[in-house]
CSV table of C-alpha atoms in Angstrom, one decimal:
chain,number,residue,atom,x,y,z
A,1,MET,CA,45.6,-32.2,58.9
A,2,SER,CA,48.8,-33.6,57.5
A,3,SER,CA,50.1,-32.5,54.1
A,4,ALA,CA,49.9,-36.1,52.8
A,5,SER,CA,46.2,-36.4,53.7
A,6,THR,CA,45.5,-33.1,52.1
A,7,LEU,CA,47.2,-34.1,48.8
A,8,VAL,CA,45.2,-37.3,48.8
A,9,ARG,CA,41.9,-35.4,49.2
A,10,ILE,CA,42.7,-33.0,46.3
A,11,ARG,CA,43.5,-35.9,44.0
A,12,GLU,CA,40.2,-37.6,44.9
A,13,GLU,CA,38.3,-34.3,44.2
A,14,GLU,CA,40.0,-34.0,40.8
A,15,ALA,CA,39.2,-37.6,39.9
A,16,GLY,CA,35.5,-37.1,40.9
A,17,LEU,CA,35.4,-33.8,38.8
A,18,CYS,CA,36.9,-35.5,35.8
A,19,SER,CA,34.6,-38.5,35.8
A,20,PRO,CA,32.6,-38.9,32.5
A,21,ALA,CA,29.3,-39.1,34.3
A,22,LYS,CA,29.7,-35.8,36.0
A,23,GLU,CA,31.1,-34.1,32.9
A,24,LYS,CA,28.0,-35.3,30.9
A,25,ALA,CA,25.6,-34.1,33.6
A,26,ALA,CA,27.2,-30.7,33.8
A,27,ALA,CA,27.1,-30.3,30.0
A,28,ARG,CA,23.5,-31.4,29.8
A,29,GLY,CA,22.5,-28.9,32.5
A,30,ALA,CA,24.3,-26.1,30.7
A,31,PHE,CA,22.7,-26.7,27.3
A,32,GLY,CA,19.6,-28.7,28.0
A,33,SER,CA,20.0,-30.5,24.6
A,34,ARG,CA,21.3,-33.9,23.7
A,35,TRP,CA,22.2,-32.6,20.2
A,36,LEU,CA,24.4,-29.8,21.5
A,37,LEU,CA,25.9,-32.2,24.0
A,38,LEU,CA,27.1,-34.4,21.1
A,39,LEU,CA,28.8,-31.4,19.5
A,40,TRP,CA,30.4,-29.8,22.5
A,41,ARG,CA,31.9,-31.6,25.4
A,42,PRO,CA,33.4,-29.2,28.1
A,43,ARG,CA,36.6,-30.3,29.7
A,44,HIS,CA,37.9,-29.0,32.9
A,45,PRO,CA,41.5,-27.7,32.7
A,46,LEU,CA,42.6,-30.2,35.3
A,47,CYS,CA,41.1,-33.1,33.3
A,48,GLY,CA,43.4,-32.6,30.3
A,49,GLY,CA,42.6,-31.6,26.7
A,50,GLY,CA,40.8,-28.5,27.9
A,51,GLY,CA,38.9,-26.8,25.1
A,52,GLY,CA,39.5,-29.7,22.7
A,53,GLY,CA,35.9,-29.9,21.8
A,54,ARG,CA,35.9,-26.5,20.0
A,55,PRO,CA,38.1,-27.5,17.1
A,56,LYS,CA,36.0,-30.6,16.5
A,57,VAL,CA,32.8,-28.4,16.4
A,58,LYS,CA,34.4,-26.1,13.8
A,59,LEU,CA,35.6,-29.0,11.8
A,60,LEU,CA,32.2,-30.7,11.8
A,61,ALA,CA,30.5,-27.4,10.9
A,62,CYS,CA,32.9,-26.8,8.0
A,63,VAL,CA,32.4,-30.3,6.6
A,64,PHE,CA,28.6,-29.9,6.9
A,65,VAL,CA,28.5,-26.5,5.1
A,66,LEU,CA,30.9,-27.7,2.4
A,67,GLY,CA,28.7,-30.8,1.7
A,68,LEU,CA,25.5,-28.7,1.6
A,69,VAL,CA,27.1,-26.3,-0.9
A,70,LEU,CA,28.2,-29.1,-3.1
A,71,LEU,CA,24.8,-30.8,-3.0
A,72,VAL,CA,22.9,-27.6,-3.8
A,73,GLY,CA,25.3,-26.6,-6.5
A,74,SER,CA,25.0,-30.0,-8.2
A,75,ARG,CA,21.2,-30.0,-8.0
A,76,LEU,CA,20.5,-26.3,-8.7
A,77,ASP,CA,19.8,-26.6,-12.4
A,78,SER,CA,17.4,-29.5,-11.9
A,79,PHE,CA,15.7,-27.8,-8.9
A,80,MET,CA,15.0,-24.6,-11.0
A,81,GLY,CA,14.5,-26.2,-14.3
A,82,TRP,CA,17.6,-24.6,-15.8
A,83,ASN,CA,20.1,-26.2,-18.2
A,84,PHE,CA,23.0,-23.9,-18.8
A,85,HIS,CA,24.6,-26.2,-21.3
A,86,GLN,CA,21.6,-26.5,-23.6
A,87,PRO,CA,21.5,-23.8,-26.3
A,88,SER,CA,18.5,-21.6,-26.9
A,89,SER,CA,16.1,-23.3,-29.2
A,90,VAL,CA,12.7,-22.2,-30.5
A,91,SER,CA,11.9,-25.1,-32.7
A,92,SER,CA,8.3,-26.2,-32.4
A,93,PRO,CA,6.7,-28.9,-34.5
A,94,SER,CA,3.3,-27.2,-34.0
A,95,ARG,CA,4.3,-23.7,-34.8
A,96,GLY,CA,7.6,-23.8,-36.7
A,97,GLY,CA,9.2,-20.6,-35.5
A,98,TYR,CA,7.9,-17.1,-36.2
A,99,THR,CA,7.4,-14.6,-39.0
A,100,VAL,CA,9.1,-11.1,-38.5
A,101,LEU,CA,6.7,-8.4,-39.7
A,102,ILE,CA,8.8,-5.2,-40.1
A,103,ASN,CA,7.0,-1.9,-40.4
A,104,THR,CA,9.1,0.7,-42.3
A,105,TRP,CA,8.7,4.3,-43.2
A,106,ASN,CA,11.3,6.4,-45.1
A,107,ARG,CA,14.4,4.9,-43.2
A,108,ASN,CA,16.2,2.6,-45.6
A,109,ASN,CA,19.4,2.4,-43.5
A,110,HIS,CA,17.4,1.3,-40.5
A,111,LEU,CA,15.5,-1.2,-42.6
A,112,LYS,CA,18.8,-2.7,-43.9
A,113,GLN,CA,20.1,-3.2,-40.3
A,114,ALA,CA,16.8,-4.6,-39.1
A,115,VAL,CA,16.5,-7.1,-41.9
A,116,GLY,CA,20.1,-8.2,-41.6
A,117,HIS,CA,19.7,-8.7,-37.8
A,118,TYR,CA,16.5,-10.6,-37.8
A,119,ALA,CA,17.6,-12.8,-40.7
A,120,SER,CA,20.4,-14.0,-38.4
A,121,CYS,CA,18.0,-15.3,-35.7
A,122,THR,CA,17.5,-19.1,-35.8
A,123,GLY,CA,13.8,-18.8,-34.8
A,124,THR,CA,13.0,-16.6,-37.8
A,125,ASP,CA,11.0,-18.6,-40.4
A,126,ALA,CA,10.2,-15.6,-42.7
A,127,ILE,CA,10.6,-11.9,-42.9
A,128,ARG,CA,7.9,-9.6,-44.3
A,129,VAL,CA,8.6,-5.9,-44.8
A,130,ILE,CA,5.5,-3.7,-44.9
A,131,TRP,CA,6.4,-0.9,-47.4
A,132,SER,CA,4.0,1.9,-46.7
A,133,GLU,CA,5.6,4.8,-48.5
A,134,SER,CA,4.0,6.4,-51.5
A,135,ASP,CA,7.0,5.7,-53.8
A,136,PRO,CA,7.9,2.1,-54.4
A,137,PRO,CA,11.3,0.8,-53.2
A,138,GLN,CA,14.3,1.1,-55.6
A,139,GLU,CA,15.5,-2.0,-57.3
A,140,LYS,CA,18.9,-1.4,-55.6
A,141,LEU,CA,17.3,-1.6,-52.2
A,142,LYS,CA,15.3,-4.7,-53.0
A,143,SER,CA,18.5,-6.5,-54.4
A,144,HIS,CA,20.4,-5.5,-51.3
A,145,LEU,CA,17.8,-6.9,-48.9
A,146,ASN,CA,17.5,-10.1,-50.8
A,147,GLU,CA,21.3,-10.5,-50.8
A,148,VAL,CA,21.5,-9.9,-47.0
A,149,VAL,CA,18.9,-12.5,-46.3
A,150,ALA,CA,20.5,-15.1,-48.7
A,151,SER,CA,23.9,-14.5,-47.1
A,152,LYS,CA,22.8,-15.8,-43.7
A,153,SER,CA,23.5,-19.4,-42.7
A,154,HIS,CA,19.8,-19.9,-41.8
A,155,LYS,CA,17.7,-19.6,-44.9
A,156,HIS,CA,14.5,-17.6,-44.6
A,157,ASP,CA,11.7,-16.7,-46.8
A,158,PHE,CA,11.8,-12.9,-47.5
A,159,LYS,CA,9.1,-10.7,-49.0
A,160,LEU,CA,8.7,-7.0,-49.4
A,161,ASP,CA,5.0,-6.2,-49.4
A,162,ILE,CA,4.3,-2.9,-51.2
A,163,ILE,CA,1.1,-1.4,-50.0
A,164,SER,CA,-0.5,1.1,-52.3
A,165,GLY,CA,-2.6,3.8,-50.7
A,166,SER,CA,-1.0,3.5,-47.3
A,167,THR,CA,-3.3,3.7,-44.3
A,168,THR,CA,-2.9,2.6,-40.7
A,169,ILE,CA,-4.5,-0.7,-41.7
A,170,SER,CA,-1.5,-1.5,-43.9
A,171,ARG,CA,0.7,-2.3,-41.0
A,172,PHE,CA,-1.4,-5.3,-40.0
A,173,ARG,CA,-2.6,-6.4,-43.3
A,174,PRO,CA,-2.7,-10.2,-43.4
A,175,SER,CA,-0.6,-12.1,-45.9
A,176,GLY,CA,-1.8,-15.5,-47.2
A,177,ASP,CA,1.7,-16.9,-47.4
A,178,ILE,CA,2.5,-16.6,-43.6
A,179,ARG,CA,3.2,-20.1,-42.5
A,180,THR,CA,3.7,-19.6,-38.8
A,181,ASP,CA,1.2,-19.0,-36.1
A,182,ALA,CA,3.5,-16.6,-34.4
A,183,VAL,CA,4.0,-13.1,-35.8
A,184,PHE,CA,6.6,-10.8,-34.4
A,185,SER,CA,5.6,-7.2,-35.2
A,186,VAL,CA,8.5,-4.8,-35.0
A,187,ASP,CA,9.4,-1.3,-36.1
A,188,HIS,CA,12.4,-0.9,-38.5
A,189,ASP,CA,14.3,1.0,-35.8
A,190,VAL,CA,14.0,-1.5,-33.0
A,191,ILE,CA,16.5,-4.3,-32.5
A,192,ILE,CA,15.9,-7.2,-30.1
A,193,PRO,CA,18.9,-9.5,-29.6
A,194,CYS,CA,18.2,-13.0,-31.0
A,195,PRO,CA,18.5,-14.9,-27.6
A,196,THR,CA,16.0,-12.4,-26.1
A,197,LEU,CA,13.7,-12.7,-29.0
A,198,ASP,CA,13.9,-16.5,-28.9
A,199,PHE,CA,13.0,-16.4,-25.2
A,200,ALA,CA,10.0,-14.2,-25.8
A,201,PHE,CA,8.8,-16.6,-28.4
A,202,THR,CA,8.9,-19.5,-25.8
A,203,VAL,CA,6.8,-17.2,-23.5
A,204,TRP,CA,4.3,-16.6,-26.3
A,205,GLN,CA,4.1,-20.4,-26.9
A,206,SER,CA,2.8,-20.7,-23.4
A,207,ALA,CA,0.1,-18.1,-24.0
A,208,PRO,CA,-0.5,-17.9,-27.8
A,209,SER,CA,-3.9,-16.1,-27.5
A,210,THR,CA,-2.5,-13.0,-25.8
A,211,MET,CA,0.1,-10.4,-26.8
A,212,VAL,CA,3.7,-10.9,-25.6
A,213,GLY,CA,6.1,-7.9,-26.0
A,214,PHE,CA,8.9,-5.7,-24.9
A,215,VAL,CA,7.2,-2.2,-24.6
A,216,PRO,CA,4.7,-2.0,-21.7
A,217,ARG,CA,2.2,0.8,-21.3
A,218,ALA,CA,-0.8,1.4,-19.1
A,219,HIS,CA,-4.1,3.2,-18.7
A,220,SER,CA,-5.6,4.8,-15.6
A,221,LEU,CA,-8.9,6.4,-14.8
A,222,LYS,CA,-8.0,10.1,-14.5
A,223,ALA,CA,-11.4,11.8,-14.0
A,224,GLU,CA,-15.1,11.6,-14.8
A,225,GLY,CA,-17.1,14.3,-16.4
A,226,ASN,CA,-20.8,14.1,-16.8
A,227,GLY,CA,-20.6,10.5,-15.7
A,228,ILE,CA,-18.3,9.7,-18.6
A,229,PRO,CA,-14.9,8.2,-17.5
A,230,TYR,CA,-11.7,9.6,-18.9
A,231,TYR,CA,-8.6,7.4,-19.2
A,232,LYS,CA,-5.1,8.5,-19.3
A,233,TYR,CA,-2.5,6.8,-21.5
A,234,GLU,CA,0.6,6.2,-19.3
A,235,GLY,CA,4.2,5.7,-20.6
A,236,TRP,CA,7.2,3.8,-19.4
A,237,TRP,CA,8.0,5.9,-16.4
A,238,SER,CA,4.5,5.4,-15.0
A,239,VAL,CA,4.8,1.6,-15.6
A,240,TRP,CA,8.1,1.6,-13.8
A,241,TRP,CA,6.9,3.5,-10.9
A,242,LYS,CA,3.6,1.7,-10.3
A,243,GLY,CA,4.8,-1.8,-11.3
A,244,THR,CA,1.8,-2.5,-13.4
A,245,TYR,CA,0.8,-2.3,-17.1
A,246,SER,CA,-2.2,-3.1,-19.3
A,247,MET,CA,-0.8,-3.0,-22.9
A,248,VAL,CA,2.3,-4.0,-24.8
A,249,LEU,CA,2.9,-2.1,-28.0
A,250,ALA,CA,3.1,-3.7,-31.4
A,251,GLN,CA,6.4,-1.9,-32.1
A,252,ALA,CA,8.0,-5.1,-30.6
A,253,ALA,CA,5.5,-7.8,-29.8
A,254,PHE,CA,4.4,-11.4,-30.6
A,255,PHE,CA,0.8,-12.2,-31.4
A,256,HIS,CA,-1.1,-14.9,-33.3
A,257,ARG,CA,-1.5,-14.4,-37.1
A,258,LYS,CA,-5.3,-14.6,-36.7
A,259,TYR,CA,-5.3,-11.1,-35.3
A,260,LEU,CA,-4.1,-9.8,-38.6
A,261,ASP,CA,-7.4,-11.0,-40.2
A,262,MET,CA,-9.4,-9.7,-37.3
A,263,TYR,CA,-7.8,-6.3,-37.4
A,264,THR,CA,-8.4,-6.0,-41.1
A,265,TYR,CA,-11.7,-7.6,-41.7
A,266,ILE,CA,-13.6,-7.8,-38.4
A,267,MET,CA,-12.7,-4.7,-36.4
A,268,PRO,CA,-15.5,-2.1,-36.8
A,269,SER,CA,-15.2,0.3,-39.8
A,270,THR,CA,-15.7,3.2,-37.4
A,271,VAL,CA,-12.4,2.2,-35.7
A,272,HIS,CA,-10.7,2.0,-39.1
A,273,ASP,CA,-12.0,5.5,-40.0
A,274,TYR,CA,-10.7,7.0,-36.8
A,275,LEU,CA,-7.3,5.4,-37.2
A,276,THR,CA,-7.0,6.7,-40.7
A,277,ARG,CA,-7.6,10.2,-39.5
A,278,GLU,CA,-5.3,10.0,-36.5
A,279,ARG,CA,-2.5,7.9,-38.0
A,280,ILE,CA,-0.8,7.3,-34.6
A,281,CYS,CA,-2.9,4.8,-32.6
A,282,GLU,CA,-2.9,1.6,-34.6
A,283,ASP,CA,-0.7,-0.1,-32.0
A,284,VAL,CA,-3.2,0.9,-29.3
A,285,ALA,CA,-6.0,-0.4,-31.4
A,286,MET,CA,-4.3,-3.8,-31.8
A,287,SER,CA,-3.8,-4.0,-28.0
A,288,LEU,CA,-7.5,-3.4,-27.5
A,289,LEU,CA,-8.4,-5.9,-30.2
A,290,ILE,CA,-6.4,-8.7,-28.7
A,291,ALA,CA,-7.4,-7.9,-25.1
A,292,ASN,CA,-11.1,-8.0,-26.2
A,293,ALA,CA,-10.7,-11.2,-28.1
A,294,SER,CA,-8.6,-13.1,-25.6
A,295,GLY,CA,-10.0,-11.8,-22.4
A,296,SER,CA,-6.4,-11.9,-21.0
A,297,PRO,CA,-3.8,-9.3,-20.1
A,298,PRO,CA,-0.6,-9.1,-22.1
A,299,ILE,CA,2.7,-10.3,-21.0
A,300,TRP,CA,5.7,-8.1,-20.7
A,301,VAL,CA,9.1,-9.7,-21.4
A,302,LYS,CA,12.0,-7.9,-19.7
A,303,GLY,CA,15.0,-7.9,-22.0
A,304,LYS,CA,17.5,-5.8,-23.8
A,305,THR,CA,16.1,-3.6,-26.7
A,306,TYR,CA,18.0,-1.3,-28.9
A,307,LYS,CA,16.6,1.8,-30.6
A,308,ILE,CA,18.5,2.9,-33.6
A,309,GLY,CA,18.1,6.5,-34.9
A,310,ALA,CA,15.7,9.1,-33.5
A,311,SER,CA,13.2,8.4,-30.8
A,312,GLY,CA,10.2,9.0,-33.2
A,313,THR,CA,6.9,10.5,-32.2
A,314,SER,CA,7.0,9.4,-28.6
A,315,GLY,CA,9.5,12.2,-27.8
A,316,LEU,CA,7.3,14.9,-29.3
A,317,GLU,CA,5.6,17.5,-27.1
A,318,GLY,CA,1.9,16.6,-26.5
A,319,HIS,CA,2.4,13.0,-27.5
A,320,GLY,CA,1.0,11.6,-24.2
A,321,ASP,CA,-2.1,13.9,-24.5
A,322,HIS,CA,-2.7,12.8,-28.1
A,323,ARG,CA,-2.5,9.1,-27.1
A,324,SER,CA,-4.9,9.7,-24.2
A,325,ARG,CA,-7.4,11.2,-26.5
A,326,CYS,CA,-7.0,8.4,-29.0
A,327,LEU,CA,-7.4,5.8,-26.2
A,328,ASN,CA,-10.6,7.3,-25.1
A,329,GLU,CA,-12.0,7.6,-28.6
A,330,LEU,CA,-11.2,3.9,-29.2
A,331,LEU,CA,-12.8,2.8,-25.9
A,332,SER,CA,-15.9,4.7,-26.7
A,333,LEU,CA,-16.1,3.0,-30.1
A,334,TYR,CA,-15.6,-0.4,-28.4
A,335,GLU,CA,-18.2,0.6,-25.7
A,336,THR,CA,-16.2,-1.3,-23.2
A,337,VAL,CA,-12.8,-1.3,-21.5
A,338,PRO,CA,-11.2,-4.7,-22.4
A,339,LEU,CA,-7.7,-3.7,-21.0
A,340,MET,CA,-6.6,-5.5,-17.9
A,341,HIS,CA,-3.8,-4.5,-15.6
A,342,THR,CA,-1.2,-7.0,-14.6
A,343,ASN,CA,2.2,-7.0,-12.9
A,344,LEU,CA,3.4,-10.2,-14.6
A,345,LYS,CA,7.0,-9.9,-15.9
A,346,ALA,CA,8.7,-12.7,-17.9
A,347,VAL,CA,12.4,-12.8,-17.2
A,348,ASP,CA,15.0,-15.2,-18.6
A,349,ALA,CA,16.6,-16.4,-15.3
A,350,ARG,CA,19.5,-17.9,-17.2
A,351,GLN,CA,20.7,-14.4,-18.1
A,352,GLY,CA,21.2,-13.1,-14.5
A,353,TRP,CA,22.4,-14.0,-11.1
A,354,LEU,CA,19.3,-12.8,-9.2
A,355,TRP,CA,15.7,-13.9,-9.7
């Protein structure tokens, strides 16, 4: 065969190979998908522009991803119900903020810090200090506390309730001038940042019959003797390990003001007598009271809490055993176990990157 005829044959084969119909058929056979075929068109090196489809694929992919990111970013707040530009607000026409009920005992410096802090929170409507010491407060201290409250930009009603003949009932004694439904019970050495406190208040508004707080605890069935169950009081590390709790303590918790009346006037006298003897379990008694009345578990709010001063009685040896005995005595007086375990945790998603 002559060289001229051979050259003509090669050119005919190249032309047939580079025909659009054959290229399309080859690609469809390789991928089996019309969608992939649209994104990738193979080119034979002899057909020119070999590999030119790959940059187009990368460009289209980059444009698609960029558009998706912009769309999700612009809609994220509406998708999740967040509004990063709206300041925290706890105003509620039906409830009007909350009353801070501070329990104090022989720690005037801590009390000054606590009153000054909670007076700066916009959601605070009033501050009530439960003075349970045998000696009345000095006039200098009362003047200082009033000046601190008056110096804040948000004006609050302030009152120092002096309780004579202090008992464990004193801490939750109702006051007829509390105007808000929500009461935030807190120890004088516990500081909750105002934004965190405001968020917890909004959580309580969604479930006003239950207890909403920052200090979760639990109970568990340890053993039974003579057919009588024995429950163990479990602290923070057990809650953290098991991921469940059944109480939140009144050292930093919201509840409805009606429970102050129930605690003082409706709770059985046998319970009051026991609490007066033990002088350490009034917060457990309040948890039992609210669980029994509401039929609902409490709600733990995860947030920053600050403890000023010493750790108190919780760090003493035998504290857990004492609380366990107290819990079992109270349950026997109630003749039921109203506590319910839950793993619900309220988290302010605006304060973190991860859910």
